[in-house]
Each structure stands twice: as C-alpha cells, then as structure tokens.
C-alpha cells in the first residue's frame, strides 16, 4: 500500500509543479475497500493513461528503484506491476542509458522503469 500512496504523492507533487499526470487518478489507500480489486484497478487505469498520454518530458524517464527481497519490496513490485504494460524492468547497468534521456521527448515518456 505504500507504493500506491507514493505514486499518488508523486502525482500531487508534479501537479504542484504545474503538471497533471495519470498518477493523480490514484486515490489514497485508505479510500479503497478492497486493495486486490479497487486499488489494482486504479493502478491499471493510471498505467493505461501513461501508455496513452505519457509523462512530462521534464520528469522522464521515470525510474523507480526497489531494493531488497522482503515483504516490503515484493509489495512495492506487486503494486508497480499493477500499472500494466507500461512497466519495464531494467538492470542497474541500464540506468546510465536512461539518464541520458532525461528531459527529452520520446517513447520513454510512456514507460515506468523499475
């Protein structure tokens, strides 16, 4: 549930900087009566919006790093995977390539890299 709130928080922060993003459509976790259906549905819808409309070039590519193999990291990855096909897993060795795309327009605006 922390990742759900984190993505929502990212949406609110980007809004405060003048950018409306699909993450604004994600509600706080306490608003969902059933995480496994309601929250996942909201995450999937946000992912579909990222695929269609993309994210602001100024904040792309969006890279989310998850460390560890415990319950918290598994839960975070589970929530991120609920975004759907926009999620692309990358190896640490690919971060330099993604970093070079920062602030540019392109296909990377329609992905969330994990």
PDB file of N, CA and C in Angstrom:
ATOM      1  N   UNK A   1       0.816  -1.204   0.000  1.00  0.00           N
ATOM      2  CA  UNK A   1       0.000   0.000   0.000  1.00  0.00           C
ATOM      3  C   UNK A   1       0.855   1.261   0.000  1.00  0.00           C
ATOM      4  N   UNK A   2       2.094   1.136   0.448  1.00  0.00           N
ATOM      5  CA  UNK A   2       2.983   2.287   0.449  1.00  0.00           C
ATOM      6  C   UNK A   2       3.272   2.801  -0.952  1.00  0.00           C
ATOM      7  N   UNK A   3       3.415   1.894  -1.902  1.00  0.00           N
ATOM      8  CA  UNK A   3       3.689   2.310  -3.275  1.00  0.00           C
ATOM      9  C   UNK A   3       2.488   3.023  -3.881  1.00  0.00           C
ATOM     10  N   UNK A   4       1.282   2.598  -3.516  1.00  0.00           N
ATOM     11  CA  UNK A   4       0.076   3.270  -4.004  1.00  0.00           C
ATOM     12  C   UNK A   4       0.091   4.722  -3.538  1.00  0.00           C
ATOM     13  N   UNK A   5       0.340   4.920  -2.254  1.00  0.00           N
ATOM     14  CA  UNK A   5       0.411   6.281  -1.718  1.00  0.00           C
ATOM     15  C   UNK A   5       1.591   7.053  -2.303  1.00  0.00           C
ATOM     16  N   UNK A   6       2.700   6.367  -2.558  1.00  0.00           N
ATOM     17  CA  UNK A   6       3.860   7.017  -3.149  1.00  0.00           C
ATOM     18  C   UNK A   6       3.588   7.525  -4.557  1.00  0.00           C
ATOM     19  N   UNK A   7       2.920   6.710  -5.370  1.00  0.00           N
ATOM     20  CA  UNK A   7       2.584   7.140  -6.727  1.00  0.00           C
ATOM     21  C   UNK A   7       1.586   8.296  -6.699  1.00  0.00           C
ATOM     22  N   UNK A   8       0.637   8.216  -5.773  1.00  0.00           N
ATOM     23  CA  UNK A   8      -0.313   9.320  -5.619  1.00  0.00           C
ATOM     24  C   UNK A   8       0.428  10.594  -5.201  1.00  0.00           C
ATOM     25  N   UNK A   9       1.345  10.453  -4.255  1.00  0.00           N
ATOM     26  CA  UNK A   9       2.145  11.592  -3.807  1.00  0.00           C
ATOM     27  C   UNK A   9       2.974  12.190  -4.937  1.00  0.00           C
ATOM     28  N   UNK A  10       3.516  11.349  -5.800  1.00  0.00           N
ATOM     29  CA  UNK A  10       4.252  11.840  -6.958  1.00  0.00           C
ATOM     30  C   UNK A  10       3.327  12.656  -7.859  1.00  0.00           C
ATOM     31  N   UNK A  11       2.117  12.148  -8.061  1.00  0.00           N
ATOM     32  CA  UNK A  11       1.144  12.892  -8.867  1.00  0.00           C
ATOM     33  C   UNK A  11       0.835  14.253  -8.270  1.00  0.00           C
ATOM     34  N   UNK A  12       0.662  14.308  -6.962  1.00  0.00           N
ATOM     35  CA  UNK A  12       0.373  15.585  -6.295  1.00  0.00           C
ATOM     36  C   UNK A  12       1.565  16.540  -6.387  1.00  0.00           C
ATOM     37  N   UNK A  13       2.764  16.007  -6.224  1.00  0.00           N
ATOM     38  CA  UNK A  13       3.966  16.856  -6.317  1.00  0.00           C
ATOM     39  C   UNK A  13       4.110  17.425  -7.722  1.00  0.00           C
ATOM     40  N   UNK A  14       3.948  16.573  -8.739  1.00  0.00           N
ATOM     41  CA  UNK A  14       4.068  17.066 -10.108  1.00  0.00           C
ATOM     42  C   UNK A  14       2.973  18.082 -10.428  1.00  0.00           C
ATOM     43  N   UNK A  15       1.782  17.903  -9.856  1.00  0.00           N
ATOM     44  CA  UNK A  15       0.715  18.879 -10.041  1.00  0.00           C
ATOM     45  C   UNK A  15       1.127  20.222  -9.447  1.00  0.00           C
ATOM     46  N   UNK A  16       1.767  20.194  -8.291  1.00  0.00           N
ATOM     47  CA  UNK A  16       2.211  21.448  -7.666  1.00  0.00           C
ATOM     48  C   UNK A  16       3.273  22.151  -8.512  1.00  0.00           C
ATOM     49  N   UNK A  17       3.911  21.393  -9.394  1.00  0.00           N
ATOM     50  CA  UNK A  17       4.909  21.961 -10.299  1.00  0.00           C
ATOM     51  C   UNK A  17       4.307  22.301 -11.663  1.00  0.00           C
ATOM     52  N   UNK A  18       2.967  22.148 -11.756  1.00  0.00           N
ATOM     53  CA  UNK A  18       2.279  22.535 -12.978  1.00  0.00           C
ATOM     54  C   UNK A  18       2.020  21.426 -13.980  1.00  0.00           C
ATOM     55  N   UNK A  19       2.180  20.171 -13.555  1.00  0.00           N
ATOM     56  CA  UNK A  19       1.995  19.050 -14.482  1.00  0.00           C
ATOM     57  C   UNK A  19       0.920  18.098 -13.971  1.00  0.00           C
ATOM     58  N   UNK A  20      -0.109  17.934 -14.742  1.00  0.00           N
ATOM     59  CA  UNK A  20      -1.141  16.946 -14.422  1.00  0.00           C
ATOM     60  C   UNK A  20      -0.700  15.603 -15.007  1.00  0.00           C
ATOM     61  N   UNK A  21      -0.661  14.568 -14.177  1.00  0.00           N
ATOM     62  CA  UNK A  21      -0.223  13.245 -14.625  1.00  0.00           C
ATOM     63  C   UNK A  21      -1.276  12.201 -14.277  1.00  0.00           C
ATOM     64  N   UNK A  22      -1.176  11.041 -14.882  1.00  0.00           N
ATOM     65  CA  UNK A  22      -2.125   9.968 -14.571  1.00  0.00           C
ATOM     66  C   UNK A  22      -2.106   9.523 -13.106  1.00  0.00           C
ATOM     67  N   UNK A  23      -1.039   9.803 -12.397  1.00  0.00           N
ATOM     68  CA  UNK A  23      -0.953   9.375 -11.003  1.00  0.00           C
ATOM     69  C   UNK A  23      -1.936  10.109 -10.102  1.00  0.00           C
ATOM     70  N   UNK A  24      -2.471  11.213 -10.572  1.00  0.00           N
ATOM     71  CA  UNK A  24      -3.493  11.926  -9.800  1.00  0.00           C
ATOM     72  C   UNK A  24      -4.784  11.129  -9.673  1.00  0.00           C
ATOM     73  N   UNK A  25      -4.992  10.195 -10.589  1.00  0.00           N
ATOM     74  CA  UNK A  25      -6.227   9.402 -10.546  1.00  0.00           C
ATOM     75  C   UNK A  25      -6.173   8.297  -9.494  1.00  0.00           C
ATOM     76  N   UNK A  26      -5.012   8.095  -8.898  1.00  0.00           N
ATOM     77  CA  UNK A  26      -4.866   7.076  -7.854  1.00  0.00           C
ATOM     78  C   UNK A  26      -5.278   7.686  -6.523  1.00  0.00           C
ATOM     79  N   UNK A  27      -6.191   7.049  -5.843  1.00  0.00           N
ATOM     80  CA  UNK A  27      -6.641   7.538  -4.548  1.00  0.00           C
ATOM     81  C   UNK A  27      -5.740   7.072  -3.420  1.00  0.00           C
ATOM     82  N   UNK A  28      -5.885   7.642  -2.237  1.00  0.00           N
ATOM     83  CA  UNK A  28      -5.127   7.163  -1.080  1.00  0.00           C
ATOM     84  C   UNK A  28      -5.594   5.751  -0.719  1.00  0.00           C
ATOM     85  N   UNK A  29      -4.704   4.948  -0.202  1.00  0.00           N
ATOM     86  CA  UNK A  29      -5.045   3.543   0.050  1.00  0.00           C
ATOM     87  C   UNK A  29      -6.227   3.383   0.995  1.00  0.00           C
ATOM     88  N   UNK A  30      -6.393   4.280   1.935  1.00  0.00           N
ATOM     89  CA  UNK A  30      -7.500   4.115   2.880  1.00  0.00           C
ATOM     90  C   UNK A  30      -8.864   4.288   2.201  1.00  0.00           C
ATOM     91  N   UNK A  31      -8.877   4.848   0.988  1.00  0.00           N
ATOM     92  CA  UNK A  31     -10.144   5.050   0.277  1.00  0.00           C
ATOM     93  C   UNK A  31     -10.616   3.795  -0.446  1.00  0.00           C
ATOM     94  N   UNK A  32      -9.747   2.792  -0.551  1.00  0.00           N
ATOM     95  CA  UNK A  32     -10.109   1.554  -1.250  1.00  0.00           C
ATOM     96  C   UNK A  32     -10.596   0.514  -0.253  1.00  0.00           C
ATOM     97  N   UNK A  33     -11.779  -0.011  -0.508  1.00  0.00           N
ATOM     98  CA  UNK A  33     -12.317  -1.033   0.399  1.00  0.00           C
ATOM     99  C   UNK A  33     -11.640  -2.378   0.192  1.00  0.00           C
ATOM    100  N   UNK A  34     -11.173  -2.634  -1.013  1.00  0.00           N
ATOM    101  CA  UNK A  34     -10.522  -3.909  -1.303  1.00  0.00           C
ATOM    102  C   UNK A  34      -9.291  -3.642  -2.162  1.00  0.00           C
ATOM    103  N   UNK A  35      -8.127  -3.769  -1.560  1.00  0.00           N
ATOM    104  CA  UNK A  35      -6.889  -3.470  -2.281  1.00  0.00           C
ATOM    105  C   UNK A  35      -6.751  -4.329  -3.528  1.00  0.00           C
ATOM    106  N   UNK A  36      -7.034  -5.617  -3.393  1.00  0.00           N
ATOM    107  CA  UNK A  36      -6.765  -6.526  -4.502  1.00  0.00           C
ATOM    108  C   UNK A  36      -7.617  -6.254  -5.740  1.00  0.00           C
ATOM    109  N   UNK A  37      -8.721  -5.545  -5.580  1.00  0.00           N
ATOM    110  CA  UNK A  37      -9.505  -5.212  -6.770  1.00  0.00           C
ATOM    111  C   UNK A  37      -9.546  -3.708  -7.018  1.00  0.00           C
ATOM    112  N   UNK A  38      -9.945  -2.931  -6.045  1.00  0.00           N
ATOM    113  CA  UNK A  38     -10.133  -1.494  -6.233  1.00  0.00           C
ATOM    114  C   UNK A  38      -8.821  -0.753  -6.499  1.00  0.00           C
ATOM    115  N   UNK A  39      -7.823  -0.963  -5.664  1.00  0.00           N
ATOM    116  CA  UNK A  39      -6.548  -0.260  -5.831  1.00  0.00           C
ATOM    117  C   UNK A  39      -5.853  -0.721  -7.106  1.00  0.00           C
ATOM    118  N   UNK A  40      -5.890  -2.008  -7.362  1.00  0.00           N
ATOM    119  CA  UNK A  40      -5.270  -2.529  -8.592  1.00  0.00           C
ATOM    120  C   UNK A  40      -5.955  -1.962  -9.832  1.00  0.00           C
ATOM    121  N   UNK A  41      -7.250  -1.805  -9.766  1.00  0.00           N
ATOM    122  CA  UNK A  41      -7.988  -1.224 -10.891  1.00  0.00           C
ATOM    123  C   UNK A  41      -7.538   0.219 -11.134  1.00  0.00           C
ATOM    124  N   UNK A  42      -7.347   0.974 -10.060  1.00  0.00           N
ATOM    125  CA  UNK A  42      -6.883   2.357 -10.184  1.00  0.00           C
ATOM    126  C   UNK A  42      -5.459   2.407 -10.736  1.00  0.00           C
ATOM    127  N   UNK A  43      -4.614   1.501 -10.280  1.00  0.00           N
ATOM    128  CA  UNK A  43      -3.247   1.444 -10.794  1.00  0.00           C
ATOM    129  C   UNK A  43      -3.238   1.087 -12.280  1.00  0.00           C
ATOM    130  N   UNK A  44      -4.046   0.122 -12.644  1.00  0.00           N
ATOM    131  CA  UNK A  44      -4.127  -0.290 -14.054  1.00  0.00           C
ATOM    132  C   UNK A  44      -4.593   0.889 -14.915  1.00  0.00           C
ATOM    133  N   UNK A  45      -5.605   1.617 -14.445  1.00  0.00           N
ATOM    134  CA  UNK A  45      -6.111   2.778 -15.194  1.00  0.00           C
ATOM    135  C   UNK A  45      -5.025   3.847 -15.336  1.00  0.00           C
ATOM    136  N   UNK A  46      -4.260   4.084 -14.281  1.00  0.00           N
ATOM    137  CA  UNK A  46      -3.164   5.060 -14.357  1.00  0.00           C
ATOM    138  C   UNK A  46      -2.114   4.598 -15.363  1.00  0.00           C
ATOM    139  N   UNK A  47      -1.808   3.304 -15.344  1.00  0.00           N
ATOM    140  CA  UNK A  47      -0.851   2.764 -16.306  1.00  0.00           C
ATOM    141  C   UNK A  47      -1.325   2.922 -17.734  1.00  0.00           C
ATOM    142  N   UNK A  48      -2.611   2.709 -17.963  1.00  0.00           N
ATOM    143  CA  UNK A  48      -3.166   2.876 -19.303  1.00  0.00           C
ATOM    144  C   UNK A  48      -3.072   4.330 -19.750  1.00  0.00           C
ATOM    145  N   UNK A  49      -3.262   5.259 -18.811  1.00  0.00           N
ATOM    146  CA  UNK A  49      -3.138   6.687 -19.139  1.00  0.00           C
ATOM    147  C   UNK A  49      -1.687   7.058 -19.442  1.00  0.00           C
ATOM    148  N   UNK A  50      -0.740   6.467 -18.717  1.00  0.00           N
ATOM    149  CA  UNK A  50       0.676   6.707 -19.010  1.00  0.00           C
ATOM    150  C   UNK A  50       0.997   6.211 -20.414  1.00  0.00           C
ATOM    151  N   UNK A  51       0.468   5.043 -20.763  1.00  0.00           N
ATOM    152  CA  UNK A  51       0.717   4.493 -22.100  1.00  0.00           C
ATOM    153  C   UNK A  51       0.165   5.409 -23.187  1.00  0.00           C
ATOM    154  N   UNK A  52      -1.019   5.963 -22.954  1.00  0.00           N
ATOM    155  CA  UNK A  52      -1.657   6.825 -23.962  1.00  0.00           C
ATOM    156  C   UNK A  52      -1.064   8.226 -24.010  1.00  0.00           C
ATOM    157  N   UNK A  53      -1.021   8.883 -22.870  1.00  0.00           N
ATOM    158  CA  UNK A  53      -0.674  10.305 -22.830  1.00  0.00           C
ATOM    159  C   UNK A  53       0.787  10.574 -22.474  1.00  0.00           C
ATOM    160  N   UNK A  54       1.412   9.629 -21.803  1.00  0.00           N
ATOM    161  CA  UNK A  54       2.798   9.819 -21.394  1.00  0.00           C
ATOM    162  C   UNK A  54       2.938  10.691 -20.158  1.00  0.00           C
ATOM    163  N   UNK A  55       4.169  10.877 -19.772  1.00  0.00           N
ATOM    164  CA  UNK A  55       4.532  11.709 -18.621  1.00  0.00           C
ATOM    165  C   UNK A  55       5.280  12.932 -19.135  1.00  0.00           C
ATOM    166  N   UNK A  56       5.332  14.006 -18.364  1.00  0.00           N
ATOM    167  CA  UNK A  56       6.044  15.205 -18.824  1.00  0.00           C
ATOM    168  C   UNK A  56       7.507  14.893 -19.145  1.00  0.00           C
ATOM    169  N   UNK A  57       7.990  15.421 -20.258  1.00  0.00           N
ATOM    170  CA  UNK A  57       9.380  15.188 -20.657  1.00  0.00           C
ATOM    171  C   UNK A  57      10.351  15.639 -19.572  1.00  0.00           C
ATOM    172  N   UNK A  58       9.990  16.710 -18.857  1.00  0.00           N
ATOM    173  CA  UNK A  58      10.871  17.235 -17.817  1.00  0.00           C
ATOM    174  C   UNK A  58      11.144  16.234 -16.703  1.00  0.00           C
ATOM    175  N   UNK A  59      10.256  15.262 -16.554  1.00  0.00           N
ATOM    176  CA  UNK A  59      10.381  14.295 -15.462  1.00  0.00           C
ATOM    177  C   UNK A  59      10.451  12.870 -15.985  1.00  0.00           C
ATOM    178  N   UNK A  60      10.899  12.735 -17.213  1.00  0.00           N
ATOM    179  CA  UNK A  60      11.040  11.416 -17.826  1.00  0.00           C
ATOM    180  C   UNK A  60      12.505  11.197 -18.183  1.00  0.00           C
ATOM    181  N   UNK A  61      12.934   9.972 -18.131  1.00  0.00           N
ATOM    182  CA  UNK A  61      12.178   8.776 -17.812  1.00  0.00           C
ATOM    183  C   UNK A  61      11.952   8.648 -16.303  1.00  0.00           C
ATOM    184  N   UNK A  62      10.813   8.062 -15.961  1.00  0.00           N
ATOM    185  CA  UNK A  62      10.502   7.802 -14.554  1.00  0.00           C
ATOM    186  C   UNK A  62      11.102   6.448 -14.190  1.00  0.00           C
ATOM    187  N   UNK A  63      12.025   6.469 -13.238  1.00  0.00           N
ATOM    188  CA  UNK A  63      12.691   5.252 -12.785  1.00  0.00           C
ATOM    189  C   UNK A  63      12.370   5.065 -11.306  1.00  0.00           C
ATOM    190  N   UNK A  64      11.845   3.907 -10.959  1.00  0.00           N
ATOM    191  CA  UNK A  64      11.552   3.570  -9.574  1.00  0.00           C
ATOM    192  C   UNK A  64      12.492   2.437  -9.177  1.00  0.00           C
ATOM    193  N   UNK A  65      13.312   2.682  -8.179  1.00  0.00           N
ATOM    194  CA  UNK A  65      14.253   1.664  -7.710  1.00  0.00           C
ATOM    195  C   UNK A  65      13.685   0.987  -6.474  1.00  0.00           C
ATOM    196  N   UNK A  66      13.697  -0.328  -6.485  1.00  0.00           N
ATOM    197  CA  UNK A  66      13.221  -1.119  -5.359  1.00  0.00           C
ATOM    198  C   UNK A  66      14.368  -2.011  -4.915  1.00  0.00           C
ATOM    199  N   UNK A  67      14.742  -1.902  -3.657  1.00  0.00           N
ATOM    200  CA  UNK A  67      15.858  -2.682  -3.130  1.00  0.00           C
ATOM    201  C   UNK A  67      15.339  -3.769  -2.194  1.00  0.00           C
ATOM    202  N   UNK A  68      15.998  -4.891  -2.204  1.00  0.00           N
ATOM    203  CA  UNK A  68      15.679  -5.962  -1.276  1.00  0.00           C
ATOM    204  C   UNK A  68      14.764  -7.012  -1.874  1.00  0.00           C
ATOM    205  N   UNK A  69      14.520  -8.041  -1.056  1.00  0.00           N
ATOM    206  CA  UNK A  69      13.697  -9.167  -1.497  1.00  0.00           C
ATOM    207  C   UNK A  69      12.634  -9.536  -0.464  1.00  0.00           C
ATOM    208  N   UNK A  70      12.433  -8.677   0.502  1.00  0.00           N
ATOM    209  CA  UNK A  70      11.491  -8.971   1.572  1.00  0.00           C
ATOM    210  C   UNK A  70      10.058  -8.603   1.227  1.00  0.00           C
ATOM    211  N   UNK A  71       9.211  -8.632   2.233  1.00  0.00           N
ATOM    212  CA  UNK A  71       7.787  -8.359   2.035  1.00  0.00           C
ATOM    213  C   UNK A  71       7.514  -6.965   1.484  1.00  0.00           C
ATOM    214  N   UNK A  72       8.250  -5.976   1.960  1.00  0.00           N
ATOM    215  CA  UNK A  72       8.009  -4.604   1.511  1.00  0.00           C
ATOM    216  C   UNK A  72       8.373  -4.455   0.032  1.00  0.00           C
ATOM    217  N   UNK A  73       9.526  -4.962  -0.346  1.00  0.00           N
ATOM    218  CA  UNK A  73       9.929  -4.842  -1.753  1.00  0.00           C
ATOM    219  C   UNK A  73       9.015  -5.662  -2.655  1.00  0.00           C
ATOM    220  N   UNK A  74       8.598  -6.829  -2.203  1.00  0.00           N
ATOM    221  CA  UNK A  74       7.656  -7.633  -3.010  1.00  0.00           C
ATOM    222  C   UNK A  74       6.328  -6.911  -3.161  1.00  0.00           C
ATOM    223  N   UNK A  75       5.859  -6.259  -2.106  1.00  0.00           N
ATOM    224  CA  UNK A  75       4.613  -5.499  -2.185  1.00  0.00           C
ATOM    225  C   UNK A  75       4.728  -4.312  -3.119  1.00  0.00           C
ATOM    226  N   UNK A  76       5.870  -3.629  -3.069  1.00  0.00           N
ATOM    227  CA  UNK A  76       6.096  -2.484  -3.961  1.00  0.00           C
ATOM    228  C   UNK A  76       6.102  -2.938  -5.418  1.00  0.00           C
ATOM    229  N   UNK A  77       6.800  -4.023  -5.697  1.00  0.00           N
ATOM    230  CA  UNK A  77       6.855  -4.544  -7.064  1.00  0.00           C
ATOM    231  C   UNK A  77       5.485  -5.014  -7.532  1.00  0.00           C
ATOM    232  N   UNK A  78       4.730  -5.601  -6.632  1.00  0.00           N
ATOM    233  CA  UNK A  78       3.374  -6.045  -6.971  1.00  0.00           C
ATOM    234  C   UNK A  78       2.505  -4.860  -7.371  1.00  0.00           C
ATOM    235  N   UNK A  79       2.595  -3.778  -6.613  1.00  0.00           N
ATOM    236  CA  UNK A  79       1.821  -2.575  -6.932  1.00  0.00           C
ATOM    237  C   UNK A  79       2.280  -1.988  -8.264  1.00  0.00           C
ATOM    238  N   UNK A  80       3.580  -1.901  -8.475  1.00  0.00           N
ATOM    239  CA  UNK A  80       4.096  -1.358  -9.736  1.00  0.00           C
ATOM    240  C   UNK A  80       3.665  -2.215 -10.920  1.00  0.00           C
ATOM    241  N   UNK A  81       3.705  -3.529 -10.749  1.00  0.00           N
ATOM    242  CA  UNK A  81       3.274  -4.424 -11.828  1.00  0.00           C
ATOM    243  C   UNK A  81       1.808  -4.220 -12.176  1.00  0.00           C
ATOM    244  N   UNK A  82       1.024  -3.738 -11.217  1.00  0.00           N
ATOM    245  CA  UNK A  82      -0.395  -3.484 -11.475  1.00  0.00           C
ATOM    246  C   UNK A  82      -0.594  -2.327 -12.455  1.00  0.00           C
ATOM    247  N   UNK A  83       0.448  -1.525 -12.687  1.00  0.00           N
ATOM    248  CA  UNK A  83       0.357  -0.463 -13.691  1.00  0.00           C
ATOM    249  C   UNK A  83       0.212  -1.052 -15.098  1.00  0.00           C
ATOM    250  N   UNK A  84       0.609  -2.293 -15.254  1.00  0.00           N
ATOM    251  CA  UNK A  84       0.430  -2.979 -16.535  1.00  0.00           C
ATOM    252  C   UNK A  84       1.642  -2.908 -17.440  1.00  0.00           C
ATOM    253  N   UNK A  85       1.365  -2.845 -18.725  1.00  0.00           N
ATOM    254  CA  UNK A  85       2.405  -2.967 -19.742  1.00  0.00           C
ATOM    255  C   UNK A  85       3.374  -1.790 -19.789  1.00  0.00           C
ATOM    256  N   UNK A  86       3.076  -0.706 -19.118  1.00  0.00           N
ATOM    257  CA  UNK A  86       3.998   0.437 -19.116  1.00  0.00           C
ATOM    258  C   UNK A  86       5.233   0.164 -18.272  1.00  0.00           C
ATOM    259  N   UNK A  87       5.158  -0.838 -17.415  1.00  0.00           N
ATOM    260  CA  UNK A  87       6.291  -1.158 -16.545  1.00  0.00           C
ATOM    261  C   UNK A  87       7.320  -1.949 -17.340  1.00  0.00           C
ATOM    262  N   UNK A  88       8.538  -1.452 -17.286  1.00  0.00           N
ATOM    263  CA  UNK A  88       9.643  -2.155 -17.941  1.00  0.00           C
ATOM    264  C   UNK A  88      10.744  -2.355 -16.916  1.00  0.00           C
ATOM    265  N   UNK A  89      11.091  -3.602 -16.688  1.00  0.00           N
ATOM    266  CA  UNK A  89      12.166  -3.914 -15.744  1.00  0.00           C
ATOM    267  C   UNK A  89      13.504  -3.652 -16.426  1.00  0.00           C
ATOM    268  N   UNK A  90      14.393  -3.002 -15.711  1.00  0.00           N
ATOM    269  CA  UNK A  90      15.720  -2.706 -16.236  1.00  0.00           C
ATOM    270  C   UNK A  90      16.775  -3.116 -15.219  1.00  0.00           C
ATOM    271  N   UNK A  91      17.943  -3.433 -15.736  1.00  0.00           N
ATOM    272  CA  UNK A  91      19.083  -3.762 -14.882  1.00  0.00           C
ATOM    273  C   UNK A  91      19.785  -2.475 -14.475  1.00  0.00           C
ATOM    274  N   UNK A  92      20.478  -2.487 -13.345  1.00  0.00           N
ATOM    275  CA  UNK A  92      21.218  -1.294 -12.929  1.00  0.00           C
ATOM    276  C   UNK A  92      22.169  -0.780 -14.016  1.00  0.00           C
ATOM    277  N   UNK A  93      22.695  -1.665 -14.817  1.00  0.00           N
ATOM    278  CA  UNK A  93      23.617  -1.247 -15.880  1.00  0.00           C
ATOM    279  C   UNK A  93      22.937  -0.399 -16.951  1.00  0.00           C
ATOM    280  N   UNK A  94      21.608  -0.399 -17.007  1.00  0.00           N
ATOM    281  CA  UNK A  94      20.871   0.385 -17.994  1.00  0.00           C
ATOM    282  C   UNK A  94      20.527   1.798 -17.515  1.00  0.00           C
ATOM    283  N   UNK A  95      20.813   2.088 -16.260  1.00  0.00           N
ATOM    284  CA  UNK A  95      20.441   3.395 -15.716  1.00  0.00           C
ATOM    285  C   UNK A  95      21.177   4.549 -16.397  1.00  0.00           C
ATOM    286  N   UNK A  96      22.412   4.347 -16.806  1.00  0.00           N
ATOM    287  CA  UNK A  96      23.146   5.411 -17.494  1.00  0.00           C
ATOM    288  C   UNK A  96      22.459   5.753 -18.811  1.00  0.00           C
ATOM    289  N   UNK A  97      22.008   4.739 -19.536  1.00  0.00           N
ATOM    290  CA  UNK A  97      21.304   4.974 -20.802  1.00  0.00           C
ATOM    291  C   UNK A  97      20.027   5.757 -20.558  1.00  0.00           C
ATOM    292  N   UNK A  98      19.264   5.383 -19.535  1.00  0.00           N
ATOM    293  CA  UNK A  98      18.018   6.084 -19.218  1.00  0.00           C
ATOM    294  C   UNK A  98      18.292   7.507 -18.758  1.00  0.00           C
ATOM    295  N   UNK A  99      19.348   7.682 -17.997  1.00  0.00           N
ATOM    296  CA  UNK A  99      19.701   9.012 -17.504  1.00  0.00           C
ATOM    297  C   UNK A  99      20.001   9.969 -18.657  1.00  0.00           C
ATOM    298  N   UNK A 100      20.571   9.453 -19.729  1.00  0.00           N
ATOM    299  CA  UNK A 100      20.887  10.290 -20.892  1.00  0.00           C
ATOM    300  C   UNK A 100      19.624  10.807 -21.578  1.00  0.00           C
ATOM    301  N   UNK A 101      18.478  10.161 -21.318  1.00  0.00           N
ATOM    302  CA  UNK A 101      17.210  10.577 -21.926  1.00  0.00           C
ATOM    303  C   UNK A 101      16.494  11.660 -21.121  1.00  0.00           C
ATOM    304  N   UNK A 102      17.010  11.988 -19.954  1.00  0.00           N
ATOM    305  CA  UNK A 102      16.340  12.929 -19.048  1.00  0.00           C
ATOM    306  C   UNK A 102      16.009  14.240 -19.748  1.00  0.00           C
ATOM    307  N   UNK A 103      14.761  14.647 -19.599  1.00  0.00           N
ATOM    308  CA  UNK A 103      14.313  15.926 -20.127  1.00  0.00           C
ATOM    309  C   UNK A 103      14.023  15.943 -21.613  1.00  0.00           C
ATOM    310  N   UNK A 104      14.088  14.793 -22.262  1.00  0.00           N
ATOM    311  CA  UNK A 104      13.825  14.733 -23.699  1.00  0.00           C
ATOM    312  C   UNK A 104      12.484  14.064 -23.963  1.00  0.00           C
ATOM    313  N   UNK A 105      11.925  14.345 -25.119  1.00  0.00           N
ATOM    314  CA  UNK A 105      10.675  13.706 -25.530  1.00  0.00           C
ATOM    315  C   UNK A 105      10.996  12.371 -26.190  1.00  0.00           C
ATOM    316  N   UNK A 106      10.093  11.416 -26.030  1.00  0.00           N
ATOM    317  CA  UNK A 106      10.301  10.122 -26.669  1.00  0.00           C
ATOM    318  C   UNK A 106       9.434   9.042 -26.059  1.00  0.00           C
ATOM    319  N   UNK A 107       9.657   7.838 -26.519  1.00  0.00           N
ATOM    320  CA  UNK A 107       8.887   6.678 -26.070  1.00  0.00           C
ATOM    321  C   UNK A 107       9.026   6.447 -24.566  1.00  0.00           C
ATOM    322  N   UNK A 108      10.158   6.857 -23.996  1.00  0.00           N
ATOM    323  CA  UNK A 108      10.376   6.667 -22.559  1.00  0.00           C
ATOM    324  C   UNK A 108       9.360   7.429 -21.712  1.00  0.00           C
ATOM    325  N   UNK A 109       8.671   8.398 -22.290  1.00  0.00           N
ATOM    326  CA  UNK A 109       7.626   9.123 -21.557  1.00  0.00           C
ATOM    327  C   UNK A 109       6.410   8.241 -21.306  1.00  0.00           C
ATOM    328  N   UNK A 110       6.331   7.129 -21.983  1.00  0.00           N
ATOM    329  CA  UNK A 110       5.175   6.234 -21.887  1.00  0.00           C
ATOM    330  C   UNK A 110       5.525   4.963 -21.128  1.00  0.00           C
ATOM    331  N   UNK A 111       6.560   5.018 -20.310  1.00  0.00           N
ATOM    332  CA  UNK A 111       7.035   3.855 -19.552  1.00  0.00           C
ATOM    333  C   UNK A 111       7.299   4.253 -18.108  1.00  0.00           C
ATOM    334  N   UNK A 112       7.268   3.254 -17.247  1.00  0.00           N
ATOM    335  CA  UNK A 112       7.744   3.383 -15.872  1.00  0.00           C
ATOM    336  C   UNK A 112       8.813   2.304 -15.727  1.00  0.00           C
ATOM    337  N   UNK A 113      10.028   2.722 -15.517  1.00  0.00           N
ATOM    338  CA  UNK A 113      11.158   1.789 -15.434  1.00  0.00           C
ATOM    339  C   UNK A 113      11.367   1.382 -13.979  1.00  0.00           C
ATOM    340  N   UNK A 114      11.509   0.091 -13.779  1.00  0.00           N
ATOM    341  CA  UNK A 114      11.676  -0.469 -12.427  1.00  0.00           C
ATOM    342  C   UNK A 114      12.920  -1.315 -12.411  1.00  0.00           C
TER     343      UNK A 114
END
